[in-house]
GROMACS .gro file of C-alpha atoms in nm:
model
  310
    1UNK     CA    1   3.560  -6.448  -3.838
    2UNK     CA    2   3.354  -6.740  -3.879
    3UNK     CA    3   3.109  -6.611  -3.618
    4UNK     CA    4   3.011  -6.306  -3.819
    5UNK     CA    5   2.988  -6.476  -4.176
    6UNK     CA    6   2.706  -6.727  -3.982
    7UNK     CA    7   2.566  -6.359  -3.880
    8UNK     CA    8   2.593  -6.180  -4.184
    9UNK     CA    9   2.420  -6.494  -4.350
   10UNK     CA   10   2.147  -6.522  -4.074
   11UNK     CA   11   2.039  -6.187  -4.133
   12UNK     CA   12   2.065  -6.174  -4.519
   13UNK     CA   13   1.823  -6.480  -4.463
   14UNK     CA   14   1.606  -6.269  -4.259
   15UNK     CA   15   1.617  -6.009  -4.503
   16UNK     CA   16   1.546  -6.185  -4.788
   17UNK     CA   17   1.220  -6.335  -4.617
   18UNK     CA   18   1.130  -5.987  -4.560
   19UNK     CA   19   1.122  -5.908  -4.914
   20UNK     CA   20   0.995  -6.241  -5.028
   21UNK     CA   21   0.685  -6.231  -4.824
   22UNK     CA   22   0.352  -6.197  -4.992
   23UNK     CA   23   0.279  -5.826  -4.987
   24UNK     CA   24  -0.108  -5.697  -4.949
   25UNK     CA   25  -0.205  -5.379  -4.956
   26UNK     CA   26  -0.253  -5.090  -5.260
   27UNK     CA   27  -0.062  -4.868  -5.507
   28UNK     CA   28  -0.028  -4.555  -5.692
   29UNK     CA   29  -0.286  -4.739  -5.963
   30UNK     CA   30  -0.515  -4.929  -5.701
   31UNK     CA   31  -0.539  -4.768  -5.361
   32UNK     CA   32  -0.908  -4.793  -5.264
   33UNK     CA   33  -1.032  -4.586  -4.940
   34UNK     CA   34  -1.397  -4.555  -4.841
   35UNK     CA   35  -1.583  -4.405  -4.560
   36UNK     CA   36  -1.894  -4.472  -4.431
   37UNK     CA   37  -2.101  -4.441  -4.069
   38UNK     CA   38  -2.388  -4.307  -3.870
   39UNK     CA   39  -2.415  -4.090  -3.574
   40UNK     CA   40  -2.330  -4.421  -3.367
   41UNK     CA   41  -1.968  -4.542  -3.552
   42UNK     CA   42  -1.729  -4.444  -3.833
   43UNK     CA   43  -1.581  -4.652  -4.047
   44UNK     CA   44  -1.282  -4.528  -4.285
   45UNK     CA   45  -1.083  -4.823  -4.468
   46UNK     CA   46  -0.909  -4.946  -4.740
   47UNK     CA   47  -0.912  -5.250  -4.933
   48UNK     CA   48  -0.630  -5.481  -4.921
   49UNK     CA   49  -0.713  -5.695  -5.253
   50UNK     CA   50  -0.700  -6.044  -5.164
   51UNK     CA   51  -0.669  -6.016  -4.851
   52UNK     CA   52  -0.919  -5.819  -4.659
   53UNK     CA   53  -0.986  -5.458  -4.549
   54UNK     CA   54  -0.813  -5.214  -4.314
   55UNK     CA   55  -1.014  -5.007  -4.111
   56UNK     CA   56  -1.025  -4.710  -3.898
   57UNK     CA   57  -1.292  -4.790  -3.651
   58UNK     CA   58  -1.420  -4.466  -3.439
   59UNK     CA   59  -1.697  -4.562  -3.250
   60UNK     CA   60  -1.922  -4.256  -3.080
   61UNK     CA   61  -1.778  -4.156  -2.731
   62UNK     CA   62  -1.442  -4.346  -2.775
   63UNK     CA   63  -1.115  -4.304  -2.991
   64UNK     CA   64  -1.052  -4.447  -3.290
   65UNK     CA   65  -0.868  -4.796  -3.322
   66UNK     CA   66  -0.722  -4.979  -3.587
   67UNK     CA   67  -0.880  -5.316  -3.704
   68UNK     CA   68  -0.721  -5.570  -3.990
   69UNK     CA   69  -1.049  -5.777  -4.106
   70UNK     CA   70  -0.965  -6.058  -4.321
   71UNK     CA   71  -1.126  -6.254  -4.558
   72UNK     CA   72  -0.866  -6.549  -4.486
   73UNK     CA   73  -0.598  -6.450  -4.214
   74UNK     CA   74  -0.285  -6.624  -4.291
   75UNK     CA   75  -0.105  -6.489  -4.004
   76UNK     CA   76   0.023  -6.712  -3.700
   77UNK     CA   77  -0.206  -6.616  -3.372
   78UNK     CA   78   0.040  -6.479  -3.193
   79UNK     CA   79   0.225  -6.137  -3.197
   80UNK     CA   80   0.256  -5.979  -3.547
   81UNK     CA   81   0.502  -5.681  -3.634
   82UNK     CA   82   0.410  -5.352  -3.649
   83UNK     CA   83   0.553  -5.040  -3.818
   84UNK     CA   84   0.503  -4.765  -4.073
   85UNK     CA   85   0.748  -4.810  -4.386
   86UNK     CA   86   0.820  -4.482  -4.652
   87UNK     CA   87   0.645  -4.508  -4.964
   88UNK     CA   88   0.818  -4.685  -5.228
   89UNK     CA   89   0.968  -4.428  -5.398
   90UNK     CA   90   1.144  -4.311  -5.103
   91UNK     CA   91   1.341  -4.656  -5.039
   92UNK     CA   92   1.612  -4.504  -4.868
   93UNK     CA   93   1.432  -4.316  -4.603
   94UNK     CA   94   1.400  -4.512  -4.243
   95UNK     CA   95   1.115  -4.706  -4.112
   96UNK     CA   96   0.985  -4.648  -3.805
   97UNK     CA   97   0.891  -4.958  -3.513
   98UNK     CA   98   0.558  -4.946  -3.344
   99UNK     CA   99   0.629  -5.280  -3.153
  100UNK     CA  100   0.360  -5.565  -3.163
  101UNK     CA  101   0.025  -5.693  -3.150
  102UNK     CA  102  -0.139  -6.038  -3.142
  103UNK     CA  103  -0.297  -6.180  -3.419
  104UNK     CA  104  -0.624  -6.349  -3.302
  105UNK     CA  105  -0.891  -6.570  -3.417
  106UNK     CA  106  -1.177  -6.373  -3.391
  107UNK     CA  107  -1.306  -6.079  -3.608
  108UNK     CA  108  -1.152  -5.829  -3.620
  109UNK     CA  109  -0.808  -6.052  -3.608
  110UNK     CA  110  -0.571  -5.738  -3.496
  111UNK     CA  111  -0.672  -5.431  -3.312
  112UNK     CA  112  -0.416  -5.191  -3.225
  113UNK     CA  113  -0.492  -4.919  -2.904
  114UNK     CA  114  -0.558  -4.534  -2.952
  115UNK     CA  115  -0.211  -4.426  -2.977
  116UNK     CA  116  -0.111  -4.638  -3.229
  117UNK     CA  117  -0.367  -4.552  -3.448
  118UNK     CA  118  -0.331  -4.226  -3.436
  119UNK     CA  119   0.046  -4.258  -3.517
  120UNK     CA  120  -0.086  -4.463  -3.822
  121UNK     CA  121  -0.322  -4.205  -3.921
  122UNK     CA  122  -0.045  -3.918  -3.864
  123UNK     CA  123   0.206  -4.134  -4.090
  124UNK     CA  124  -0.055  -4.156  -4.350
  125UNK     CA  125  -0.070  -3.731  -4.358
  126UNK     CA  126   0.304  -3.742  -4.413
  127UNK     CA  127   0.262  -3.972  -4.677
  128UNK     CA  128   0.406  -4.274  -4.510
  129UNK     CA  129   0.270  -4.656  -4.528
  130UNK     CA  130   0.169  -4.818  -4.205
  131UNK     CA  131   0.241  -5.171  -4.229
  132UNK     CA  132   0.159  -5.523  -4.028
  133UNK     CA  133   0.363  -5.829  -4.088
  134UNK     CA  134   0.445  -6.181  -3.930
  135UNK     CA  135   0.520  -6.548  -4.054
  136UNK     CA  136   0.238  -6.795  -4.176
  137UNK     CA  137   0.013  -6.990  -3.966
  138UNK     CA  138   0.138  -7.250  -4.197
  139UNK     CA  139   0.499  -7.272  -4.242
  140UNK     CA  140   0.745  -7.076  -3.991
  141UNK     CA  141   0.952  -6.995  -4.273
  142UNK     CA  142   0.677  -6.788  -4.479
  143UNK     CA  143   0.537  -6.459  -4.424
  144UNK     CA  144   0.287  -6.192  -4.487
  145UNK     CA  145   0.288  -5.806  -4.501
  146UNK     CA  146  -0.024  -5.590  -4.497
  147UNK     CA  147   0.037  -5.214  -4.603
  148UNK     CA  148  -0.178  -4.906  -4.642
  149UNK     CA  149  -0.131  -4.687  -4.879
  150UNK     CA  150  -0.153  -4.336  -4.869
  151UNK     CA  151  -0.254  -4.243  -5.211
  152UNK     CA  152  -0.558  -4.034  -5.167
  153UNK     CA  153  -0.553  -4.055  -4.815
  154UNK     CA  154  -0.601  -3.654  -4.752
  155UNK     CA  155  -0.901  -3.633  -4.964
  156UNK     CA  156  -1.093  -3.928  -4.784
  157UNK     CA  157  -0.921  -3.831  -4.417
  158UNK     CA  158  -1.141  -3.528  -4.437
  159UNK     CA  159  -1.482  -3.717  -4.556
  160UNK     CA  160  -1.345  -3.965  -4.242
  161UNK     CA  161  -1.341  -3.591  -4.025
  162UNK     CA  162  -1.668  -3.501  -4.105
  163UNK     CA  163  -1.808  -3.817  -3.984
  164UNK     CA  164  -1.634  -3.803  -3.663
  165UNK     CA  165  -1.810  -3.479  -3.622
  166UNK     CA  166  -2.175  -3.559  -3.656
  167UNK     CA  167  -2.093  -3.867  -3.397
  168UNK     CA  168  -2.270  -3.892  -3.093
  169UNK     CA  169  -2.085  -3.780  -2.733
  170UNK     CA  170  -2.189  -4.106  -2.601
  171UNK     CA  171  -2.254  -4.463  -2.757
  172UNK     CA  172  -2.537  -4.728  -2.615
  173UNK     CA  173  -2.257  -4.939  -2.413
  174UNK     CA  174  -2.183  -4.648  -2.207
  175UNK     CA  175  -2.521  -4.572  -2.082
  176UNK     CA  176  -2.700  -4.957  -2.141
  177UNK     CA  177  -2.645  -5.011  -1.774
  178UNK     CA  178  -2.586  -4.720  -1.524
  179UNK     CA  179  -2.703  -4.615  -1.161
  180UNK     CA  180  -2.743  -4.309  -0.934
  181UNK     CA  181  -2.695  -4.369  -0.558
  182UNK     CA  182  -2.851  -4.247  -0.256
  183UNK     CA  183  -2.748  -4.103   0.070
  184UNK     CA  184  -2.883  -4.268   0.365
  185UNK     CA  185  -3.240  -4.144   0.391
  186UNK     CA  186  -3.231  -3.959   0.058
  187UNK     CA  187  -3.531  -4.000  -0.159
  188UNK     CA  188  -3.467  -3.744  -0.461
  189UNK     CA  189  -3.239  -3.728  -0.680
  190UNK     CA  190  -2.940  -3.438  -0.693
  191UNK     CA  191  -2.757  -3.249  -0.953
  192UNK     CA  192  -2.485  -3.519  -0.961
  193UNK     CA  193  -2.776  -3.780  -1.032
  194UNK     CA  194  -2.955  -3.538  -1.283
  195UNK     CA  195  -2.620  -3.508  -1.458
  196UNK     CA  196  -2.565  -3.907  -1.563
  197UNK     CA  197  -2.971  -3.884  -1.607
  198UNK     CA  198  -2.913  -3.631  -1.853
  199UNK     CA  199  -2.682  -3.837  -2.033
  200UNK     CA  200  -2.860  -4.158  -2.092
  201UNK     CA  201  -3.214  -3.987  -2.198
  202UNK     CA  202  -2.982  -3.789  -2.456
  203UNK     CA  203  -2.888  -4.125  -2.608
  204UNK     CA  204  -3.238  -4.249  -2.575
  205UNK     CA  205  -3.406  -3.966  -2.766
  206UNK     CA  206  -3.101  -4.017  -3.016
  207UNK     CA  207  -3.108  -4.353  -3.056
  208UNK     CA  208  -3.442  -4.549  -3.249
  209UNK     CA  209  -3.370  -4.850  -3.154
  210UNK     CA  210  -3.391  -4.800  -2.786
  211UNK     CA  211  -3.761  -4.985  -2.708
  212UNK     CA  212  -3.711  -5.050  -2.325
  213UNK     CA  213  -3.646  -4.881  -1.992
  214UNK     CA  214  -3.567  -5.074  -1.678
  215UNK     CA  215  -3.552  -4.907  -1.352
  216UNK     CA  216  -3.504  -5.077  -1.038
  217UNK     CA  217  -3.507  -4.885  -0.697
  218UNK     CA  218  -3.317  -5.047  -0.394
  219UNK     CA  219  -3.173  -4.974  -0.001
  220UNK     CA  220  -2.990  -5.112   0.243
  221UNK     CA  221  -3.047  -5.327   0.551
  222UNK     CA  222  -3.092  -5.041   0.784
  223UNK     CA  223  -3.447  -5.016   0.936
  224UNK     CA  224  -3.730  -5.259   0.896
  225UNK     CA  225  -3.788  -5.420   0.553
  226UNK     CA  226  -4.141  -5.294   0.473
  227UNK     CA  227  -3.965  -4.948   0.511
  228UNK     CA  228  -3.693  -5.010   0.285
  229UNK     CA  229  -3.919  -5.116   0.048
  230UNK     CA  230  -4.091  -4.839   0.022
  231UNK     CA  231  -3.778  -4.590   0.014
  232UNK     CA  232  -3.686  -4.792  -0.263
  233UNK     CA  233  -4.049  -4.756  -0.454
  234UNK     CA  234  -4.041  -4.359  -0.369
  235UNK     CA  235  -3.702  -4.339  -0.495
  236UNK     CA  236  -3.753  -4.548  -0.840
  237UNK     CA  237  -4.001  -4.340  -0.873
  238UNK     CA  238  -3.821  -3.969  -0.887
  239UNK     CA  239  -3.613  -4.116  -1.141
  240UNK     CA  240  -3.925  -4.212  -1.343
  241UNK     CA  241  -4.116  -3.879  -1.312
  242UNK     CA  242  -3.760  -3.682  -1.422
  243UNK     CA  243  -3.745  -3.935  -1.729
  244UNK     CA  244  -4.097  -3.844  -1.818
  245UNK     CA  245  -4.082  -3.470  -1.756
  246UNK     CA  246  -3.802  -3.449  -1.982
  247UNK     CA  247  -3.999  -3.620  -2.231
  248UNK     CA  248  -3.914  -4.002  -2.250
  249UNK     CA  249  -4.223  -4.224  -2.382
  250UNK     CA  250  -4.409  -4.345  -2.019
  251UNK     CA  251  -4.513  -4.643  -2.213
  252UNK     CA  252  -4.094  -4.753  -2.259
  253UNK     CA  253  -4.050  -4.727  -1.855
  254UNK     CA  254  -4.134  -5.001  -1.664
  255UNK     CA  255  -4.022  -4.914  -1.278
  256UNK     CA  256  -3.993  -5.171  -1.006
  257UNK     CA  257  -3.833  -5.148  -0.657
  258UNK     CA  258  -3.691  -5.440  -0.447
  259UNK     CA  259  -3.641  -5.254  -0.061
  260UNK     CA  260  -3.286  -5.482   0.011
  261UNK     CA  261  -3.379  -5.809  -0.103
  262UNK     CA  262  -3.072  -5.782  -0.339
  263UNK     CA  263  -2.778  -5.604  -0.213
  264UNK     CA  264  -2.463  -5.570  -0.450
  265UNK     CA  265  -2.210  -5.498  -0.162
  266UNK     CA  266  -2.212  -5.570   0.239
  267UNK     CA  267  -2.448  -5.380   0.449
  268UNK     CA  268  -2.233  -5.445   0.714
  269UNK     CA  269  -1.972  -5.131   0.614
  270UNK     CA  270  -2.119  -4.792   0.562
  271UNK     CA  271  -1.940  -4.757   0.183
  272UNK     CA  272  -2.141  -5.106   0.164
  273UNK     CA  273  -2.463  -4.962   0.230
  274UNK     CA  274  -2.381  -4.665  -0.011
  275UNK     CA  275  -2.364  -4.912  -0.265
  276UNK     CA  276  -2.703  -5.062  -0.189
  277UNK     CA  277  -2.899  -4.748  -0.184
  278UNK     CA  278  -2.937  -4.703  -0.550
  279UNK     CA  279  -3.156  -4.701  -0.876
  280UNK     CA  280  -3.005  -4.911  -1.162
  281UNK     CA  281  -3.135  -4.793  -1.502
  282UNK     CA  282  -3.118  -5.055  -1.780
  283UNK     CA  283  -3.181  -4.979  -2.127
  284UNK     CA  284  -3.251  -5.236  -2.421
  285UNK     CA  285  -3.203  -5.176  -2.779
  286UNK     CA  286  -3.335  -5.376  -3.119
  287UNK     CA  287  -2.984  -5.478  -3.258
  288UNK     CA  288  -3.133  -5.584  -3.547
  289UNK     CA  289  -3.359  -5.276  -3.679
  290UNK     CA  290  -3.169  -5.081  -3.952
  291UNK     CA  291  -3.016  -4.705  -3.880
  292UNK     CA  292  -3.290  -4.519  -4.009
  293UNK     CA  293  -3.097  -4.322  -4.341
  294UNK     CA  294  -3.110  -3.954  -4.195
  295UNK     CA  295  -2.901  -4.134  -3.886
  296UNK     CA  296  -2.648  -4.258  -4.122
  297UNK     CA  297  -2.333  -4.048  -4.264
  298UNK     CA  298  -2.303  -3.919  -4.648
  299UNK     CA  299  -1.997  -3.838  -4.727
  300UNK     CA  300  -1.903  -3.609  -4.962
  301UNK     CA  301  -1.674  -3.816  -5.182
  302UNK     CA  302  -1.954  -4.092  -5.261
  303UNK     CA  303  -1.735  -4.274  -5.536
  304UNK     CA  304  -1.363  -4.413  -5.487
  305UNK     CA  305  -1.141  -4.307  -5.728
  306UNK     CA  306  -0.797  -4.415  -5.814
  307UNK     CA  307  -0.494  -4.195  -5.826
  308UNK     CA  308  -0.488  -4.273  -6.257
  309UNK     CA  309  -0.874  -4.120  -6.210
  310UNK     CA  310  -0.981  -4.420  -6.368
   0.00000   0.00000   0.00000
């Protein structure tokens, strides 16, 4: 008998931290969502007043994840609480448990993987309030919720959809560094080679901010090294003439070759050697020169509104 009074008071205790702990997120008067993006990354949040911002983070060629960005993270750095809760005027329907995720120092200071996000975003259509809790940094006995509401959330999910579908198929850290390969004696490229060409000189004519082309031939040890150095040279040099022919600036190329002076696997094993015979192409972009505006995404609800209209 004893036993369960300690447990029935343990976990009023536990309940009553629950609903004591400082709550962030908005209402039926003060939900704010906005979307914005380019053809490189969407971003479709809401503001947690005081706190920070929740976002929706969809980045061109990958799925969307969920980031908390705060302006002060009170949170302990270590694994935080996550579920979706019913809206408030449903208190007697059941919340749901996503698990956890760790809280972290850097920005953003939570980011949940694809499927949880997309369970987040699915709640939100059925009206429900995702939610991401833990106890201070501060005090062991304190804690924090974050909540999204889902006021308004169908009108801006579909400005959020419309940016997702002028996004690019491929974003610059998926082409920046990439290589076609060679079979021994091979000196032009293939369809398989043409294919991952295609790809990055997509994102190069789509991209302003691309102002450098690297390529770099190279071979394996097999044969004499002047030989291998010029194998290398005519192969760098196929993948040059397809860049230009499909109408990449000659002046953004610069093309060097390097025979097998620098090897990235043993030439001693034939899958070695495939390795080595290869043409790296680098690309380097201007991180700091604005999205020109006809890149970036206008959505078609430009203002956030409340749910009063206000």
């Amino acid at each position: 008998m004893h036993k369960l009074i300690a447990l029935s008071a343990v976990l009023l205790s536990a309940l009553c931290q629950a609903d004591a702990a400082l709550d962030y997120g908005g209402d039926i008067e003060t939900t704010d969502w906005s979307v914005s993006g380019s053809v490189f990354e969407c971003r479709f949040e809401q503001t947690l007043a005081g706190y920070g911002k929740a976002v929706f983070y969809h980045e061109a060629g990958e799925d969307v994840t969920f980031q908390l960005e705060t302006l002060k993270n009170l949170m302990s750095y270590s694994q935080a609480r996550v579920s979706i809760l019913p809206p408030p005027w449903q208190p007697s329907a059941r919340s749901e448990d996503l698990g956890v995720a760790r809280i972290i120092k850097d920005t953003p200071n939570l980011r949940l993987d694809a499927t949880r996000t997309n369970q987040f975003l699915h709640a939100l259509l059925e009206g429900k309030w995702p939610a991401i809790s833990h106890k201070t940094y501060y005090d062991q006995n304190r804690f924090v919720k974050v909540h999204l509401s889902a006021v308004s959330f169908p009108q801006f999910y579909q400005d959020y959809l419309d940016c997702v579908r002028q996004l690019l198929p491929v974003n610059y850290r998926q082409v920046a560094r990439s290589k076609v390969l060679f079979a021994s004696g091979e000196e032009q490229i293939d369809a398989a080679d043409i294919k991952i060409l295609d790809r990055i000189i997509f994102y190069i004519k789509n991209d302003p901010r691309i102002f450098a082309v690297y390529l770099d031939g190279h071979s394996d040890s097999v044969g004499r090294r002047y030989d291998n150095r010029q194998t290398s040279k005519v192969r760098v040099e196929d993948v040059e003439r397809y860049f230009i022919k499909q109408g990449i600036d000659p002046e953004i190329v610069t093309t060097r070759f390097h025979g097998d002076r620098y090897p990235v696997a043993s030439n001693k094993t034939a899958a070695g050697r495939a390795e080595n015979r290869r043409v790296t192409i680098r690309i380097e972009q201007r991180e700091d020169m604005p999205i020109p505006d006809n890149l970036l995404f206008k959505p078609k609800t430009r203002t956030q509104t409340t749910a009063s209209g206000d």
